[in-house]
Coordinates of C-alpha atoms in Angstrom, one line a residue:
X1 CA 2.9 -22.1 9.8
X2 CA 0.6 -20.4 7.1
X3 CA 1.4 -18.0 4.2
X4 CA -0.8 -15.7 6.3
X5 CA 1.2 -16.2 9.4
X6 CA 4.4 -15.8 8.5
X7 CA 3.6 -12.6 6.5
X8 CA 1.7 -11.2 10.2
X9 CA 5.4 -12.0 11.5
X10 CA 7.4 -10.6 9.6
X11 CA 5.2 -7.2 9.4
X12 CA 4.2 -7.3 6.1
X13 CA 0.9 -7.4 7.1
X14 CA 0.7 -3.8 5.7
X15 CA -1.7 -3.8 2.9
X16 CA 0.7 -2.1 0.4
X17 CA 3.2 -4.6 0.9
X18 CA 1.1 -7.2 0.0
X19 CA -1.2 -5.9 -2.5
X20 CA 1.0 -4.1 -4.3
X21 CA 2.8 -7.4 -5.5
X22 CA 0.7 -10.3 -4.9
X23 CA -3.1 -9.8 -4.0
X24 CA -4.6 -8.6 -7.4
X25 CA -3.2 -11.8 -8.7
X26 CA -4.5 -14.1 -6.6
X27 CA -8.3 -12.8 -6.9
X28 CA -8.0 -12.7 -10.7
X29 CA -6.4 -16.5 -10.7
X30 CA -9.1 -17.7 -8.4
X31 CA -11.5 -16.2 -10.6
X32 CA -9.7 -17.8 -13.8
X33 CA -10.2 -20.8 -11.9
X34 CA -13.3 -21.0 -11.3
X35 CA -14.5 -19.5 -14.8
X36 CA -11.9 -22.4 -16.7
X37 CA -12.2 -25.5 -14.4
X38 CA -12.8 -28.5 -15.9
X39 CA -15.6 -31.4 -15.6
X40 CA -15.0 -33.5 -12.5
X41 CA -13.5 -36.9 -13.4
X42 CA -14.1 -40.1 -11.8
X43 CA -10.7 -39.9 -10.1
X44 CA -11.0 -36.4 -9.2
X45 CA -14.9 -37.2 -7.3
X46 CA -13.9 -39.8 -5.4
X47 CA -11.4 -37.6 -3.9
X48 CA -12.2 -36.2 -0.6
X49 CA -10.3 -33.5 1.3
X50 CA -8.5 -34.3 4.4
X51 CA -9.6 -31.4 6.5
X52 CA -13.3 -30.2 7.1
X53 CA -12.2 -26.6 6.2
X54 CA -11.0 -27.3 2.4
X55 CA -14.0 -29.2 1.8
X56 CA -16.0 -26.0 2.7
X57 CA -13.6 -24.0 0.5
X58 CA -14.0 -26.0 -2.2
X59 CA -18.0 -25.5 -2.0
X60 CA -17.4 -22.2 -1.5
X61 CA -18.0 -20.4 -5.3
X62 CA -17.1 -16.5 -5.7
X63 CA -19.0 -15.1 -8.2
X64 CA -16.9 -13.9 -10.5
X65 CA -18.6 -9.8 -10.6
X66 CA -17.6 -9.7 -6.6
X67 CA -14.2 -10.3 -7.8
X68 CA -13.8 -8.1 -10.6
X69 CA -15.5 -5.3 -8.4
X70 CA -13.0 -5.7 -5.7
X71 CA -10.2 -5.4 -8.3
X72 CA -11.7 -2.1 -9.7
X73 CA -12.2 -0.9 -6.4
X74 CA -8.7 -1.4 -5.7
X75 CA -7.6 0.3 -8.4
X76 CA -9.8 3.3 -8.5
X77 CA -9.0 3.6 -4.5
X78 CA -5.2 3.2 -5.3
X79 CA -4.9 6.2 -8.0
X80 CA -4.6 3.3 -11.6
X81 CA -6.8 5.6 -13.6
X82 CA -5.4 3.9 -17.0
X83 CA -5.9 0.5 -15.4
X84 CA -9.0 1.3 -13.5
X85 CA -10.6 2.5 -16.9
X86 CA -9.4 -0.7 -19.0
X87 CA -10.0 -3.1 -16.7
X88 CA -14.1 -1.4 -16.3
X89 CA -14.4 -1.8 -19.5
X90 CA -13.2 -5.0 -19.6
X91 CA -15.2 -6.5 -16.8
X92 CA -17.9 -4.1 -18.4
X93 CA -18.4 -2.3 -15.3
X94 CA -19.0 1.1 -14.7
X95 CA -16.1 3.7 -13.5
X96 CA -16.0 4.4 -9.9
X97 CA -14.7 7.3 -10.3
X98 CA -13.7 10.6 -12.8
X99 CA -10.8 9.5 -14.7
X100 CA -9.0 13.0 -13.7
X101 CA -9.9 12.9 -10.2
X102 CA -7.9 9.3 -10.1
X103 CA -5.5 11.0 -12.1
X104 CA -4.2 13.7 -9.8
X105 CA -4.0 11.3 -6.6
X106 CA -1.7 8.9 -9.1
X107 CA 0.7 12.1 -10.2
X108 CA 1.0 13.6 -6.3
X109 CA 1.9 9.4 -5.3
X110 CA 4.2 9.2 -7.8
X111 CA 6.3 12.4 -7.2
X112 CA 6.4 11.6 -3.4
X113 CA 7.5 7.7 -4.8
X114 CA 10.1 9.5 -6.7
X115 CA 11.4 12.3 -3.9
X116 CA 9.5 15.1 -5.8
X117 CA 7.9 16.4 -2.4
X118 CA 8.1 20.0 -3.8
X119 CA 5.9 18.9 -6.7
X120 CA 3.9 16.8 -4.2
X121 CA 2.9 19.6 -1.9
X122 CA 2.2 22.3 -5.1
X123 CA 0.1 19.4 -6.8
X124 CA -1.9 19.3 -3.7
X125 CA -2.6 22.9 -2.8
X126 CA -3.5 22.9 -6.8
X127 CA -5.9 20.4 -5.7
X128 CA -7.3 21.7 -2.8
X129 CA -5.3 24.0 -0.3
X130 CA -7.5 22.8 2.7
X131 CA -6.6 19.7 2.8
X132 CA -3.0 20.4 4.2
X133 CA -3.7 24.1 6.0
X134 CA -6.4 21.7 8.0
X135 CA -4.1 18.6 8.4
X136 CA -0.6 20.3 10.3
X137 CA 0.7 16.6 10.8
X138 CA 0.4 15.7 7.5
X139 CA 2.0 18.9 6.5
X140 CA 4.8 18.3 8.4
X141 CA 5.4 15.2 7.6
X142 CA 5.6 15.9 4.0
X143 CA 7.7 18.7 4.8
X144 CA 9.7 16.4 6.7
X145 CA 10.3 14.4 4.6
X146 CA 11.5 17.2 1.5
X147 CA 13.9 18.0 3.6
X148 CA 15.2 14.4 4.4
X149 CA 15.2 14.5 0.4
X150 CA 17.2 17.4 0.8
X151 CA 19.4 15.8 3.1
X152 CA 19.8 13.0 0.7
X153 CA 20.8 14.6 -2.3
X154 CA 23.7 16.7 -0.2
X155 CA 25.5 14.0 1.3
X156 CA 29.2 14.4 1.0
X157 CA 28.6 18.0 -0.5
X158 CA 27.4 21.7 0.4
X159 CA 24.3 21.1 3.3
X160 CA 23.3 24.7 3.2
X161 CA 20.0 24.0 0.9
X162 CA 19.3 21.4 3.7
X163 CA 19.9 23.5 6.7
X164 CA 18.1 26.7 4.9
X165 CA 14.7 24.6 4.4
X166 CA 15.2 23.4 8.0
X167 CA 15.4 26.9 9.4
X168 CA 13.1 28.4 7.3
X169 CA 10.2 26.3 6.4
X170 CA 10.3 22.9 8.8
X171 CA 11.6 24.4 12.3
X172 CA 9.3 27.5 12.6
X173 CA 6.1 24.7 13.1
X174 CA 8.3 22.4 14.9
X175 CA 8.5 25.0 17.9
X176 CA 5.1 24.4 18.5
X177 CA 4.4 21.1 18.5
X178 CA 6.7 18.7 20.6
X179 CA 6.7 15.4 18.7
X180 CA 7.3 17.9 15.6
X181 CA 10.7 18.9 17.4
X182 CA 11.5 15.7 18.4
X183 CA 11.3 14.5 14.2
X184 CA 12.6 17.8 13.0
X185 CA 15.9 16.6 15.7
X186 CA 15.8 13.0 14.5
X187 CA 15.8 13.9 10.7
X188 CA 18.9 16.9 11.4
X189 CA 21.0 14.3 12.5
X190 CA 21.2 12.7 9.2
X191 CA 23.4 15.7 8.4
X192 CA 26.2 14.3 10.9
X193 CA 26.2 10.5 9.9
X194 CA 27.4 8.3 7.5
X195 CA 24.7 7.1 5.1
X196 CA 26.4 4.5 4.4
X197 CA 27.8 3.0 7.6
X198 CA 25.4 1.1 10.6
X199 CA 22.8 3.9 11.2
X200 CA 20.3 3.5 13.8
X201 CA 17.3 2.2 13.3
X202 CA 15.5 5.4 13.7
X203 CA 17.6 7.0 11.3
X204 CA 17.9 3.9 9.2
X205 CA 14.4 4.5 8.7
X206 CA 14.1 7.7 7.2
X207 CA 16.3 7.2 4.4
X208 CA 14.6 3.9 3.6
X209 CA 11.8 4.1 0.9
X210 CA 9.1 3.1 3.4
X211 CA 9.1 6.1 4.6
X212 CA 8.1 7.8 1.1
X213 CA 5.7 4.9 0.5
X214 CA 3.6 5.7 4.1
X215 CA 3.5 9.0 3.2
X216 CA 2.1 8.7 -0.3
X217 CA -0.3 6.2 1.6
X218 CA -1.6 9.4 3.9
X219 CA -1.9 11.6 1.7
X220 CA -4.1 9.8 -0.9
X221 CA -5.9 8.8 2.1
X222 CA -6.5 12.4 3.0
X223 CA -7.1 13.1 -0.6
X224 CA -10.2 10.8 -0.5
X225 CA -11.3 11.8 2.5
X226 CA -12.0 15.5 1.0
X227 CA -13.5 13.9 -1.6
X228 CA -15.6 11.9 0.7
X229 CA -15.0 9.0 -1.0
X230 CA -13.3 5.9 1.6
X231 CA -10.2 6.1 2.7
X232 CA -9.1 2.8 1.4
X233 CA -10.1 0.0 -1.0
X234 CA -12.5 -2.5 0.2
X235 CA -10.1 -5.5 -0.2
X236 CA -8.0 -4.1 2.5
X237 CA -10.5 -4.2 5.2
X238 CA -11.1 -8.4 3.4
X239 CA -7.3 -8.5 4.1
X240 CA -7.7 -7.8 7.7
X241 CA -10.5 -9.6 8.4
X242 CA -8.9 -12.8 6.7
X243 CA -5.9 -12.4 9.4
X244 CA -8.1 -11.9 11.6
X245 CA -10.7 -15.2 10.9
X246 CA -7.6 -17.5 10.9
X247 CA -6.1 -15.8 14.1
X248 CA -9.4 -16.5 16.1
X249 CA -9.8 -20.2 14.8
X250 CA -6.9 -21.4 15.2
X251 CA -6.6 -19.5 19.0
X252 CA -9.8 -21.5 19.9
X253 CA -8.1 -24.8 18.3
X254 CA -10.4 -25.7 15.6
X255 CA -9.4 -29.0 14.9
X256 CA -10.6 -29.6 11.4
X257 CA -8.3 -26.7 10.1
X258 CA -5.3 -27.7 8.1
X259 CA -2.0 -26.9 9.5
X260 CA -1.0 -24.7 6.3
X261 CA -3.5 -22.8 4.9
X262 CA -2.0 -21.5 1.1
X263 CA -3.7 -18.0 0.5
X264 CA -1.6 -18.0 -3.1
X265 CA 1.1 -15.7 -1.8
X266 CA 3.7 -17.1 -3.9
X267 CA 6.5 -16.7 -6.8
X268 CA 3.6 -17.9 -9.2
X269 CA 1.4 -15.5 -8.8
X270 CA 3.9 -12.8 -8.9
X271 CA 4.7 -14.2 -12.4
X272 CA 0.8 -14.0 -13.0
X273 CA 0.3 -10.4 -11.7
X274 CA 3.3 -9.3 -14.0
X275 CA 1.3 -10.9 -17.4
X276 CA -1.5 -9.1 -16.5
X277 CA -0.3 -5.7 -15.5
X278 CA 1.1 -6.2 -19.4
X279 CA -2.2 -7.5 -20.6
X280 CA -4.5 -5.3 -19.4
X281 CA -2.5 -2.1 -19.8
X282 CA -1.9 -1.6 -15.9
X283 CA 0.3 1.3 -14.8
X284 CA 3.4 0.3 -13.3
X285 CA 3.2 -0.5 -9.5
X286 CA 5.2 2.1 -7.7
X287 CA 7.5 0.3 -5.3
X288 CA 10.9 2.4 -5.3

């Protein structure tokens, strides 16, 4: 089985799990690569690849500008305005981006990261108050996730700050909207629960950090989208096209493919991506 496979199985598939820790390392190394490599030896040319596909990979030369765009890209879409600015000047490319605007979409991520959803939602009415007063769902879902904050920080205590938000601000737009209810019902029932014993999956759910991280994901996404600028980096759609390549060849039964193809989603180049977020003066990636 592939790198790429087993990520597909075990749902991490997901863009910010993968990218967040792994992909900006393994364009830069492949770039490295190429830039550092060697003369071919005589042992190394009479070499030949077992496997049709490797020898086309290994023709195959990324120019190293396509690379350091996607990396920009990544980081201007992703709200790194200290590593987007660096690493442009760097690369000597120009900014895709003002460095506030990248600024503001990093500060409203990182307070949502951190279970600031108060700060969040004044950061982004600050920004623009359309973008939530036209987007209910995404309003709620903040708001749903405040008061599973809430929630949080009462356990074993005095649940009336909980129960006060949930009357007042989450269940008066809930009564209007039936999959709001059914949330607004699901997140309640974390008041009667043991945090800390076997919850349900459902419930397990909202206290994990995932749920934070997919709703930092939404809202930059919305963000952009007022901006009209994309709603995600061009290396993510690469990503899913990449599954997507191997998937169909390997379903029609290409023969000349090798059985594991390594896409350099490994310990390494986690070691790698940690030198340069150091090196190159890269905000730290928000994984809490």
């Amino acid at each position: 089985m592939s790198n790429w496979q087993g990520f597909q199985q075990q749902g991490h598939l997901d863009p910010d799990f993968a990218f967040r820790e792994h992909i900006f390392a393994q364009f830069r190394q492949a770039a490295q690569r190429q830039s550092q490599a060697a003369p071919m030896t005589s042992s190394t040319a009479t070499a030949t690849p077992k496997y049709a596909f490797e020898a086309r990979v290994d023709d195959t030369k990324t120019p190293k500008n396509d690379i350091n765009a996607l990396i920009l890209d990544y980081l201007t879409m992703e709200g790194y305005p200290g590593a987007a600015a660096n690493f442009s000047k760097e690369a000597n490319l120009a900014p895709q981006q003002a460095d506030p605007s990248i600024k503001t979409r990093q500060e409203i991520q990182h307070a949502i990261h951190s279970g600031d959803i108060e700060t969040a939602i004044t950061a982004l009415n600050a920004l623009d108050s359309d973008i939530l007063d036209k987007n209910p769902e995404l309003h709620f879902s903040l708001l749903r996730l405040q008061l599973v904050e809430l929630i949080r920080q009462c356990y074993g205590g005095d649940i009336t700050p909980a129960l006060d938000f949930a009357t007042q601000q989450v269940a008066p737009r809930a009564s209007i909207n039936e999959q709001f209810r059914v949330d607004l019902e699901r997140a309640m029932s974390l008041l009667f629960f043991d945090h800390d014993s076997n919850l349900s999956p459902e419930l397990k759910d909202l206290l994990s950090s995932d749920l934070r991280r997919k709703t930092a994901t939404k809202v930059n996404e919305a963000v952009l989208v007022r901006q009209d600028q994309r709603r995600e980096a061009a290396i993510r759609a690469l990503v899913r096209m990449r599954a997507w390549a191997e998937s169909s060849a390997r379903s029609s039964k290409i023969k000349d493919l090798p059985p594991d193809i390594d896409i350099g989603l490994n310990g390494e180049n986690a070691v790698e991506f940690q030198g340069l977020t150091e090196t190159n003066g890269h905000e730290p990636m928000i994984t809490t």
